[in-house]
Amino acid sequence: DGGAEPGVYTLQVTFSFVEPDGASRESTEVITLLVNRRVDLQINPVEVVTSTVVGARDSFVIEVVNAGPGTVDVRNAEVVARGPLGVEDGTRFIGALDSGAVDLLEASVSPTRAGQGTLTVHVTYVDDFGQEGSVERAFSVEVAEAPKAPPPAPDEEGGGNVVVRIIKGLLGLGASPPRESSGPSLDR
């Protein structure tokens, strides 16, 4: 029924059989049975980038969920980048993860050039008999070139760069004449 606890069980089994000459015989054997609990770790996306541009810095957040019936000794969760992607803060030790518990892994992704990349989350754990196991999930990321910055627009009076206009005004070169004001006069 799946309710056996993990561990080592020894069973004594007796075989009864008839020899070709018609004699009945019995043989008793001891069988050792290892019962291991199935580990059910899931890697779920929380904030996963699927497309980005060169030079951007994006968050990459996943959760590791223990969907199994017992506590799992999770070692590390790691994000490994392939292709035009770099990863920062992509490794985290988790430790004992109770049944139904969730732990987050937050990393930063920085694309270095255009192209197709892959972010693979690799989670290692130790089972009930001290054997290391792992689960992984891959996410594809499309990296595009960063858009070119448009040239600076002239200010509303058509005079070009504001800094250049101020310097020209201080030097008396091409400064606009004062405008008529309809407000109160400062003359007395």
mmCIF file with all atom_site columns, C-alpha atoms in Angstrom:
data_model
loop_
_atom_site.group_PDB
_atom_site.id
_atom_site.type_symbol
_atom_site.label_atom_id
_atom_site.label_alt_id
_atom_site.label_comp_id
_atom_site.label_asym_id
_atom_site.label_entity_id
_atom_site.label_seq_id
_atom_site.pdbx_PDB_ins_code
_atom_site.Cartn_x
_atom_site.Cartn_y
_atom_site.Cartn_z
_atom_site.occupancy
_atom_site.B_iso_or_equiv
_atom_site.pdbx_formal_charge
_atom_site.auth_seq_id
_atom_site.auth_comp_id
_atom_site.auth_asym_id
_atom_site.auth_atom_id
_atom_site.pdbx_PDB_model_num
ATOM 1   C CA . ASP A 1 1   ? 0.000  0.000   0.000   1.00 0.00 ? 1   ASP A CA 1
ATOM 2   C CA . GLY A 1 2   ? 3.028  2.306   -0.038  1.00 0.00 ? 2   GLY A CA 1
ATOM 3   C CA . GLY A 1 3   ? 2.858  2.850   3.708   1.00 0.00 ? 3   GLY A CA 1
ATOM 4   C CA . ALA A 1 4   ? 6.166  1.148   4.601   1.00 0.00 ? 4   ALA A CA 1
ATOM 5   C CA . GLU A 1 5   ? 8.722  3.341   6.282   1.00 0.00 ? 5   GLU A CA 1
ATOM 6   C CA . PRO A 1 6   ? 12.094 3.690   4.540   1.00 0.00 ? 6   PRO A CA 1
ATOM 7   C CA . GLY A 1 7   ? 14.671 1.252   5.825   1.00 0.00 ? 7   GLY A CA 1
ATOM 8   C CA . VAL A 1 8   ? 16.232 -2.195  5.506   1.00 0.00 ? 8   VAL A CA 1
ATOM 9   C CA . TYR A 1 9   ? 13.904 -5.145  5.969   1.00 0.00 ? 9   TYR A CA 1
ATOM 10  C CA . THR A 1 10  ? 14.927 -8.791  6.125   1.00 0.00 ? 10  THR A CA 1
ATOM 11  C CA . LEU A 1 11  ? 12.444 -11.436 5.076   1.00 0.00 ? 11  LEU A CA 1
ATOM 12  C CA . GLN A 1 12  ? 12.721 -15.149 5.582   1.00 0.00 ? 12  GLN A CA 1
ATOM 13  C CA . VAL A 1 13  ? 11.233 -17.002 2.620   1.00 0.00 ? 13  VAL A CA 1
ATOM 14  C CA . THR A 1 14  ? 10.657 -20.760 2.521   1.00 0.00 ? 14  THR A CA 1
ATOM 15  C CA . PHE A 1 15  ? 10.371 -22.489 -0.848  1.00 0.00 ? 15  PHE A CA 1
ATOM 16  C CA . SER A 1 16  ? 8.616  -25.860 -1.042  1.00 0.00 ? 16  SER A CA 1
ATOM 17  C CA . PHE A 1 17  ? 9.194  -27.945 -4.152  1.00 0.00 ? 17  PHE A CA 1
ATOM 18  C CA . VAL A 1 18  ? 9.249  -31.477 -5.524  1.00 0.00 ? 18  VAL A CA 1
ATOM 19  C CA . GLU A 1 19  ? 12.478 -32.938 -6.890  1.00 0.00 ? 19  GLU A CA 1
ATOM 20  C CA . PRO A 1 20  ? 12.460 -34.804 -10.254 1.00 0.00 ? 20  PRO A CA 1
ATOM 21  C CA . ASP A 1 21  ? 12.734 -38.085 -8.291  1.00 0.00 ? 21  ASP A CA 1
ATOM 22  C CA . GLY A 1 22  ? 9.440  -37.199 -6.473  1.00 0.00 ? 22  GLY A CA 1
ATOM 23  C CA . ALA A 1 23  ? 11.004 -36.206 -3.121  1.00 0.00 ? 23  ALA A CA 1
ATOM 24  C CA . SER A 1 24  ? 9.531  -33.120 -1.381  1.00 0.00 ? 24  SER A CA 1
ATOM 25  C CA . ARG A 1 25  ? 12.049 -30.547 -0.293  1.00 0.00 ? 25  ARG A CA 1
ATOM 26  C CA . GLU A 1 26  ? 12.138 -27.136 1.409   1.00 0.00 ? 26  GLU A CA 1
ATOM 27  C CA . SER A 1 27  ? 14.685 -24.380 1.146   1.00 0.00 ? 27  SER A CA 1
ATOM 28  C CA . THR A 1 28  ? 14.751 -21.316 3.363   1.00 0.00 ? 28  THR A CA 1
ATOM 29  C CA . GLU A 1 29  ? 16.397 -18.115 2.167   1.00 0.00 ? 29  GLU A CA 1
ATOM 30  C CA . VAL A 1 30  ? 16.852 -14.725 3.810   1.00 0.00 ? 30  VAL A CA 1
ATOM 31  C CA . ILE A 1 31  ? 16.123 -11.782 1.520   1.00 0.00 ? 31  ILE A CA 1
ATOM 32  C CA . THR A 1 32  ? 17.148 -8.239  2.344   1.00 0.00 ? 32  THR A CA 1
ATOM 33  C CA . LEU A 1 33  ? 14.728 -5.632  1.032   1.00 0.00 ? 33  LEU A CA 1
ATOM 34  C CA . LEU A 1 34  ? 15.633 -1.940  0.839   1.00 0.00 ? 34  LEU A CA 1
ATOM 35  C CA . VAL A 1 35  ? 12.611 0.352   1.047   1.00 0.00 ? 35  VAL A CA 1
ATOM 36  C CA . ASN A 1 36  ? 13.377 3.831   -0.196  1.00 0.00 ? 36  ASN A CA 1
ATOM 37  C CA . ARG A 1 37  ? 10.932 6.705   -0.123  1.00 0.00 ? 37  ARG A CA 1
ATOM 38  C CA . ARG A 1 38  ? 10.343 8.318   -3.510  1.00 0.00 ? 38  ARG A CA 1
ATOM 39  C CA . VAL A 1 39  ? 11.684 11.879  -3.562  1.00 0.00 ? 39  VAL A CA 1
ATOM 40  C CA . ASP A 1 40  ? 9.292  14.288  -5.289  1.00 0.00 ? 40  ASP A CA 1
ATOM 41  C CA . LEU A 1 41  ? 10.998 17.657  -5.643  1.00 0.00 ? 41  LEU A CA 1
ATOM 42  C CA . GLN A 1 42  ? 9.452  20.118  -8.083  1.00 0.00 ? 42  GLN A CA 1
ATOM 43  C CA . ILE A 1 43  ? 11.070 23.174  -9.659  1.00 0.00 ? 43  ILE A CA 1
ATOM 44  C CA . ASN A 1 44  ? 8.471  25.835  -10.378 1.00 0.00 ? 44  ASN A CA 1
ATOM 45  C CA . PRO A 1 45  ? 8.972  29.226  -12.062 1.00 0.00 ? 45  PRO A CA 1
ATOM 46  C CA . VAL A 1 46  ? 8.119  32.321  -10.023 1.00 0.00 ? 46  VAL A CA 1
ATOM 47  C CA . GLU A 1 47  ? 9.803  35.083  -12.048 1.00 0.00 ? 47  GLU A CA 1
ATOM 48  C CA . VAL A 1 48  ? 11.454 33.586  -15.106 1.00 0.00 ? 48  VAL A CA 1
ATOM 49  C CA . VAL A 1 49  ? 12.721 35.657  -18.021 1.00 0.00 ? 49  VAL A CA 1
ATOM 50  C CA . THR A 1 50  ? 12.018 34.173  -21.473 1.00 0.00 ? 50  THR A CA 1
ATOM 51  C CA . SER A 1 51  ? 13.285 37.071  -23.581 1.00 0.00 ? 51  SER A CA 1
ATOM 52  C CA . THR A 1 52  ? 15.643 39.936  -22.829 1.00 0.00 ? 52  THR A CA 1
ATOM 53  C CA . VAL A 1 53  ? 18.179 42.289  -24.439 1.00 0.00 ? 53  VAL A CA 1
ATOM 54  C CA . VAL A 1 54  ? 21.962 42.518  -24.304 1.00 0.00 ? 54  VAL A CA 1
ATOM 55  C CA . GLY A 1 55  ? 23.129 44.574  -21.325 1.00 0.00 ? 55  GLY A CA 1
ATOM 56  C CA . ALA A 1 56  ? 19.946 44.082  -19.269 1.00 0.00 ? 56  ALA A CA 1
ATOM 57  C CA . ARG A 1 57  ? 19.959 42.621  -15.772 1.00 0.00 ? 57  ARG A CA 1
ATOM 58  C CA . ASP A 1 58  ? 16.950 40.414  -15.105 1.00 0.00 ? 58  ASP A CA 1
ATOM 59  C CA . SER A 1 59  ? 15.668 38.585  -12.037 1.00 0.00 ? 59  SER A CA 1
ATOM 60  C CA . PHE A 1 60  ? 15.322 34.821  -12.203 1.00 0.00 ? 60  PHE A CA 1
ATOM 61  C CA . VAL A 1 61  ? 13.322 33.338  -9.328  1.00 0.00 ? 61  VAL A CA 1
ATOM 62  C CA . ILE A 1 62  ? 12.227 29.716  -8.944  1.00 0.00 ? 62  ILE A CA 1
ATOM 63  C CA . GLU A 1 63  ? 10.785 27.741  -6.068  1.00 0.00 ? 63  GLU A CA 1
ATOM 64  C CA . VAL A 1 64  ? 11.813 24.270  -4.986  1.00 0.00 ? 64  VAL A CA 1
ATOM 65  C CA . VAL A 1 65  ? 8.792  22.385  -3.618  1.00 0.00 ? 65  VAL A CA 1
ATOM 66  C CA . ASN A 1 66  ? 8.880  19.132  -1.667  1.00 0.00 ? 66  ASN A CA 1
ATOM 67  C CA . ALA A 1 67  ? 5.722  17.432  -2.987  1.00 0.00 ? 67  ALA A CA 1
ATOM 68  C CA . GLY A 1 68  ? 6.669  14.100  -1.395  1.00 0.00 ? 68  GLY A CA 1
ATOM 69  C CA . PRO A 1 69  ? 5.438  12.520  1.827   1.00 0.00 ? 69  PRO A CA 1
ATOM 70  C CA . GLY A 1 70  ? 8.520  13.165  4.003   1.00 0.00 ? 70  GLY A CA 1
ATOM 71  C CA . THR A 1 71  ? 11.402 15.521  4.679   1.00 0.00 ? 71  THR A CA 1
ATOM 72  C CA . VAL A 1 72  ? 14.130 15.625  2.014   1.00 0.00 ? 72  VAL A CA 1
ATOM 73  C CA . ASP A 1 73  ? 17.756 16.579  2.671   1.00 0.00 ? 73  ASP A CA 1
ATOM 74  C CA . VAL A 1 74  ? 18.225 19.051  -0.176  1.00 0.00 ? 74  VAL A CA 1
ATOM 75  C CA . ARG A 1 75  ? 21.822 20.073  -0.751  1.00 0.00 ? 75  ARG A CA 1
ATOM 76  C CA . ASN A 1 76  ? 22.125 22.818  -3.352  1.00 0.00 ? 76  ASN A CA 1
ATOM 77  C CA . ALA A 1 77  ? 19.899 24.486  -5.885  1.00 0.00 ? 77  ALA A CA 1
ATOM 78  C CA . GLU A 1 78  ? 21.947 25.982  -8.706  1.00 0.00 ? 78  GLU A CA 1
ATOM 79  C CA . VAL A 1 79  ? 21.206 27.954  -11.874 1.00 0.00 ? 79  VAL A CA 1
ATOM 80  C CA . VAL A 1 80  ? 23.604 27.112  -14.708 1.00 0.00 ? 80  VAL A CA 1
ATOM 81  C CA . ALA A 1 81  ? 23.697 29.353  -17.800 1.00 0.00 ? 81  ALA A CA 1
ATOM 82  C CA . ARG A 1 82  ? 24.518 28.237  -21.318 1.00 0.00 ? 82  ARG A CA 1
ATOM 83  C CA . GLY A 1 83  ? 24.848 30.434  -24.375 1.00 0.00 ? 83  GLY A CA 1
ATOM 84  C CA . PRO A 1 84  ? 24.935 34.234  -24.157 1.00 0.00 ? 84  PRO A CA 1
ATOM 85  C CA . LEU A 1 85  ? 23.887 34.409  -20.494 1.00 0.00 ? 85  LEU A CA 1
ATOM 86  C CA . GLY A 1 86  ? 25.702 35.086  -17.251 1.00 0.00 ? 86  GLY A CA 1
ATOM 87  C CA . VAL A 1 87  ? 24.332 34.291  -13.784 1.00 0.00 ? 87  VAL A CA 1
ATOM 88  C CA . GLU A 1 88  ? 25.055 35.935  -10.427 1.00 0.00 ? 88  GLU A CA 1
ATOM 89  C CA . ASP A 1 89  ? 23.991 34.563  -7.024  1.00 0.00 ? 89  ASP A CA 1
ATOM 90  C CA . GLY A 1 90  ? 22.890 31.370  -8.746  1.00 0.00 ? 90  GLY A CA 1
ATOM 91  C CA . THR A 1 91  ? 23.703 28.832  -6.004  1.00 0.00 ? 91  THR A CA 1
ATOM 92  C CA . ARG A 1 92  ? 21.915 28.316  -2.713  1.00 0.00 ? 92  ARG A CA 1
ATOM 93  C CA . PHE A 1 93  ? 22.125 25.666  0.025   1.00 0.00 ? 93  PHE A CA 1
ATOM 94  C CA . ILE A 1 94  ? 18.620 24.637  1.134   1.00 0.00 ? 94  ILE A CA 1
ATOM 95  C CA . GLY A 1 95  ? 18.958 21.871  3.771   1.00 0.00 ? 95  GLY A CA 1
ATOM 96  C CA . ALA A 1 96  ? 16.062 19.855  5.224   1.00 0.00 ? 96  ALA A CA 1
ATOM 97  C CA . LEU A 1 97  ? 12.858 20.569  3.291   1.00 0.00 ? 97  LEU A CA 1
ATOM 98  C CA . ASP A 1 98  ? 9.716  19.272  4.992   1.00 0.00 ? 98  ASP A CA 1
ATOM 99  C CA . SER A 1 99  ? 6.814  17.741  3.087   1.00 0.00 ? 99  SER A CA 1
ATOM 100 C CA . GLY A 1 100 ? 4.853  20.536  1.399   1.00 0.00 ? 100 GLY A CA 1
ATOM 101 C CA . ALA A 1 101 ? 7.540  23.133  2.127   1.00 0.00 ? 101 ALA A CA 1
ATOM 102 C CA . VAL A 1 102 ? 8.863  25.630  -0.429  1.00 0.00 ? 102 VAL A CA 1
ATOM 103 C CA . ASP A 1 103 ? 12.238 27.350  -0.733  1.00 0.00 ? 103 ASP A CA 1
ATOM 104 C CA . LEU A 1 104 ? 13.168 30.112  -3.191  1.00 0.00 ? 104 LEU A CA 1
ATOM 105 C CA . LEU A 1 105 ? 16.273 30.547  -5.317  1.00 0.00 ? 105 LEU A CA 1
ATOM 106 C CA . GLU A 1 106 ? 16.781 34.094  -6.572  1.00 0.00 ? 106 GLU A CA 1
ATOM 107 C CA . ALA A 1 107 ? 19.469 34.851  -9.149  1.00 0.00 ? 107 ALA A CA 1
ATOM 108 C CA . SER A 1 108 ? 20.352 37.638  -11.569 1.00 0.00 ? 108 SER A CA 1
ATOM 109 C CA . VAL A 1 109 ? 20.739 36.994  -15.284 1.00 0.00 ? 109 VAL A CA 1
ATOM 110 C CA . SER A 1 110 ? 22.900 39.223  -17.496 1.00 0.00 ? 110 SER A CA 1
ATOM 111 C CA . PRO A 1 111 ? 22.933 38.589  -21.262 1.00 0.00 ? 111 PRO A CA 1
ATOM 112 C CA . THR A 1 112 ? 26.279 39.304  -22.937 1.00 0.00 ? 112 THR A CA 1
ATOM 113 C CA . ARG A 1 113 ? 25.350 38.918  -26.630 1.00 0.00 ? 113 ARG A CA 1
ATOM 114 C CA . ALA A 1 114 ? 22.346 38.161  -28.824 1.00 0.00 ? 114 ALA A CA 1
ATOM 115 C CA . GLY A 1 115 ? 21.255 34.554  -29.350 1.00 0.00 ? 115 GLY A CA 1
ATOM 116 C CA . GLN A 1 116 ? 19.457 31.638  -27.746 1.00 0.00 ? 116 GLN A CA 1
ATOM 117 C CA . GLY A 1 117 ? 20.412 30.683  -24.188 1.00 0.00 ? 117 GLY A CA 1
ATOM 118 C CA . THR A 1 118 ? 19.356 28.184  -21.562 1.00 0.00 ? 118 THR A CA 1
ATOM 119 C CA . LEU A 1 119 ? 19.068 28.503  -17.809 1.00 0.00 ? 119 LEU A CA 1
ATOM 120 C CA . THR A 1 120 ? 19.080 25.088  -16.138 1.00 0.00 ? 120 THR A CA 1
ATOM 121 C CA . VAL A 1 121 ? 18.084 24.712  -12.491 1.00 0.00 ? 121 VAL A CA 1
ATOM 122 C CA . HIS A 1 122 ? 19.862 21.739  -10.919 1.00 0.00 ? 122 HIS A CA 1
ATOM 123 C CA . VAL A 1 123 ? 18.773 20.600  -7.425  1.00 0.00 ? 123 VAL A CA 1
ATOM 124 C CA . THR A 1 124 ? 20.755 17.918  -5.572  1.00 0.00 ? 124 THR A CA 1
ATOM 125 C CA . TYR A 1 125 ? 19.518 15.938  -2.569  1.00 0.00 ? 125 TYR A CA 1
ATOM 126 C CA . VAL A 1 126 ? 20.500 12.944  -0.435  1.00 0.00 ? 126 VAL A CA 1
ATOM 127 C CA . ASP A 1 127 ? 18.029 10.039  -0.138  1.00 0.00 ? 127 ASP A CA 1
ATOM 128 C CA . ASP A 1 128 ? 17.270 7.868   2.906   1.00 0.00 ? 128 ASP A CA 1
ATOM 129 C CA . PHE A 1 129 ? 20.332 5.651   2.225   1.00 0.00 ? 129 PHE A CA 1
ATOM 130 C CA . GLY A 1 130 ? 22.818 8.500   1.778   1.00 0.00 ? 130 GLY A CA 1
ATOM 131 C CA . GLN A 1 131 ? 22.814 8.287   -2.025  1.00 0.00 ? 131 GLN A CA 1
ATOM 132 C CA . GLU A 1 132 ? 22.910 11.561  -3.916  1.00 0.00 ? 132 GLU A CA 1
ATOM 133 C CA . GLY A 1 133 ? 20.168 12.260  -6.439  1.00 0.00 ? 133 GLY A CA 1
ATOM 134 C CA . SER A 1 134 ? 19.116 15.262  -8.477  1.00 0.00 ? 134 SER A CA 1
ATOM 135 C CA . VAL A 1 135 ? 16.301 16.882  -10.413 1.00 0.00 ? 135 VAL A CA 1
ATOM 136 C CA . GLU A 1 136 ? 16.615 19.593  -13.020 1.00 0.00 ? 136 GLU A CA 1
ATOM 137 C CA . ARG A 1 137 ? 14.516 21.827  -15.219 1.00 0.00 ? 137 ARG A CA 1
ATOM 138 C CA . ALA A 1 138 ? 15.629 23.965  -18.163 1.00 0.00 ? 138 ALA A CA 1
ATOM 139 C CA . PHE A 1 139 ? 14.260 27.321  -19.299 1.00 0.00 ? 139 PHE A CA 1
ATOM 140 C CA . SER A 1 140 ? 14.955 28.819  -22.760 1.00 0.00 ? 140 SER A CA 1
ATOM 141 C CA . VAL A 1 141 ? 15.836 32.504  -23.070 1.00 0.00 ? 141 VAL A CA 1
ATOM 142 C CA . GLU A 1 142 ? 15.949 34.527  -26.292 1.00 0.00 ? 142 GLU A CA 1
ATOM 143 C CA . VAL A 1 143 ? 18.456 37.409  -26.182 1.00 0.00 ? 143 VAL A CA 1
ATOM 144 C CA . ALA A 1 144 ? 18.083 40.298  -28.647 1.00 0.00 ? 144 ALA A CA 1
ATOM 145 C CA . GLU A 1 145 ? 20.412 43.204  -29.366 1.00 0.00 ? 145 GLU A CA 1
ATOM 146 C CA . ALA A 1 146 ? 19.702 46.294  -27.277 1.00 0.00 ? 146 ALA A CA 1
ATOM 147 C CA . PRO A 1 147 ? 17.829 48.956  -29.275 1.00 0.00 ? 147 PRO A CA 1
ATOM 148 C CA . LYS A 1 148 ? 19.937 51.862  -30.480 1.00 0.00 ? 148 LYS A CA 1
ATOM 149 C CA . ALA A 1 149 ? 19.369 55.075  -28.531 1.00 0.00 ? 149 ALA A CA 1
ATOM 150 C CA . PRO A 1 150 ? 17.689 57.777  -30.649 1.00 0.00 ? 150 PRO A CA 1
ATOM 151 C CA . PRO A 1 151 ? 19.660 60.996  -31.194 1.00 0.00 ? 151 PRO A CA 1
ATOM 152 C CA . PRO A 1 152 ? 18.833 63.708  -28.660 1.00 0.00 ? 152 PRO A CA 1
ATOM 153 C CA . ALA A 1 153 ? 15.898 65.846  -29.745 1.00 0.00 ? 153 ALA A CA 1
ATOM 154 C CA . PRO A 1 154 ? 16.340 69.629  -29.945 1.00 0.00 ? 154 PRO A CA 1
ATOM 155 C CA . ASP A 1 155 ? 14.551 71.626  -27.285 1.00 0.00 ? 155 ASP A CA 1
ATOM 156 C CA . GLU A 1 156 ? 11.195 73.209  -28.070 1.00 0.00 ? 156 GLU A CA 1
ATOM 157 C CA . GLU A 1 157 ? 12.726 76.478  -29.396 1.00 0.00 ? 157 GLU A CA 1
ATOM 158 C CA . GLY A 1 158 ? 14.853 74.605  -31.936 1.00 0.00 ? 158 GLY A CA 1
ATOM 159 C CA . GLY A 1 159 ? 18.101 75.756  -30.361 1.00 0.00 ? 159 GLY A CA 1
ATOM 160 C CA . GLY A 1 160 ? 19.670 72.314  -29.957 1.00 0.00 ? 160 GLY A CA 1
ATOM 161 C CA . ASN A 1 161 ? 21.313 71.127  -26.773 1.00 0.00 ? 161 ASN A CA 1
ATOM 162 C CA . VAL A 1 162 ? 20.292 73.123  -23.675 1.00 0.00 ? 162 VAL A CA 1
ATOM 163 C CA . VAL A 1 163 ? 23.837 73.107  -22.251 1.00 0.00 ? 163 VAL A CA 1
ATOM 164 C CA . VAL A 1 164 ? 25.233 74.540  -25.517 1.00 0.00 ? 164 VAL A CA 1
ATOM 165 C CA . ARG A 1 165 ? 22.505 77.224  -25.523 1.00 0.00 ? 165 ARG A CA 1
ATOM 166 C CA . ILE A 1 166 ? 23.376 78.257  -21.939 1.00 0.00 ? 166 ILE A CA 1
ATOM 167 C CA . ILE A 1 167 ? 27.079 78.548  -22.764 1.00 0.00 ? 167 ILE A CA 1
ATOM 168 C CA . LYS A 1 168 ? 26.289 80.552  -25.911 1.00 0.00 ? 168 LYS A CA 1
ATOM 169 C CA . GLY A 1 169 ? 23.994 82.777  -23.859 1.00 0.00 ? 169 GLY A CA 1
ATOM 170 C CA . LEU A 1 170 ? 26.708 83.429  -21.276 1.00 0.00 ? 170 LEU A CA 1
ATOM 171 C CA . LEU A 1 171 ? 29.115 84.376  -24.050 1.00 0.00 ? 171 LEU A CA 1
ATOM 172 C CA . GLY A 1 172 ? 26.493 86.492  -25.852 1.00 0.00 ? 172 GLY A CA 1
ATOM 173 C CA . LEU A 1 173 ? 26.588 84.277  -28.916 1.00 0.00 ? 173 LEU A CA 1
ATOM 174 C CA . GLY A 1 174 ? 23.222 83.535  -30.463 1.00 0.00 ? 174 GLY A CA 1
ATOM 175 C CA . ALA A 1 175 ? 21.188 84.166  -27.353 1.00 0.00 ? 175 ALA A CA 1
ATOM 176 C CA . SER A 1 176 ? 17.536 84.842  -28.012 1.00 0.00 ? 176 SER A CA 1
ATOM 177 C CA . PRO A 1 177 ? 16.376 88.428  -27.421 1.00 0.00 ? 177 PRO A CA 1
ATOM 178 C CA . PRO A 1 178 ? 14.226 89.002  -24.314 1.00 0.00 ? 178 PRO A CA 1
ATOM 179 C CA . ARG A 1 179 ? 10.516 88.470  -24.865 1.00 0.00 ? 179 ARG A CA 1
ATOM 180 C CA . GLU A 1 180 ? 7.737  90.910  -24.120 1.00 0.00 ? 180 GLU A CA 1
ATOM 181 C CA . SER A 1 181 ? 6.078  90.103  -20.838 1.00 0.00 ? 181 SER A CA 1
ATOM 182 C CA . SER A 1 182 ? 2.414  90.710  -20.162 1.00 0.00 ? 182 SER A CA 1
ATOM 183 C CA . GLY A 1 183 ? 2.926  90.386  -16.420 1.00 0.00 ? 183 GLY A CA 1
ATOM 184 C CA . PRO A 1 184 ? 3.655  93.109  -13.877 1.00 0.00 ? 184 PRO A CA 1
ATOM 185 C CA . SER A 1 185 ? 6.622  95.335  -14.562 1.00 0.00 ? 185 SER A CA 1
ATOM 186 C CA . LEU A 1 186 ? 9.575  95.583  -12.225 1.00 0.00 ? 186 LEU A CA 1
ATOM 187 C CA . ASP A 1 187 ? 10.239 99.230  -13.293 1.00 0.00 ? 187 ASP A CA 1
ATOM 188 C CA . ARG A 1 188 ? 9.226  101.880 -10.732 1.00 0.00 ? 188 ARG A CA 1
#
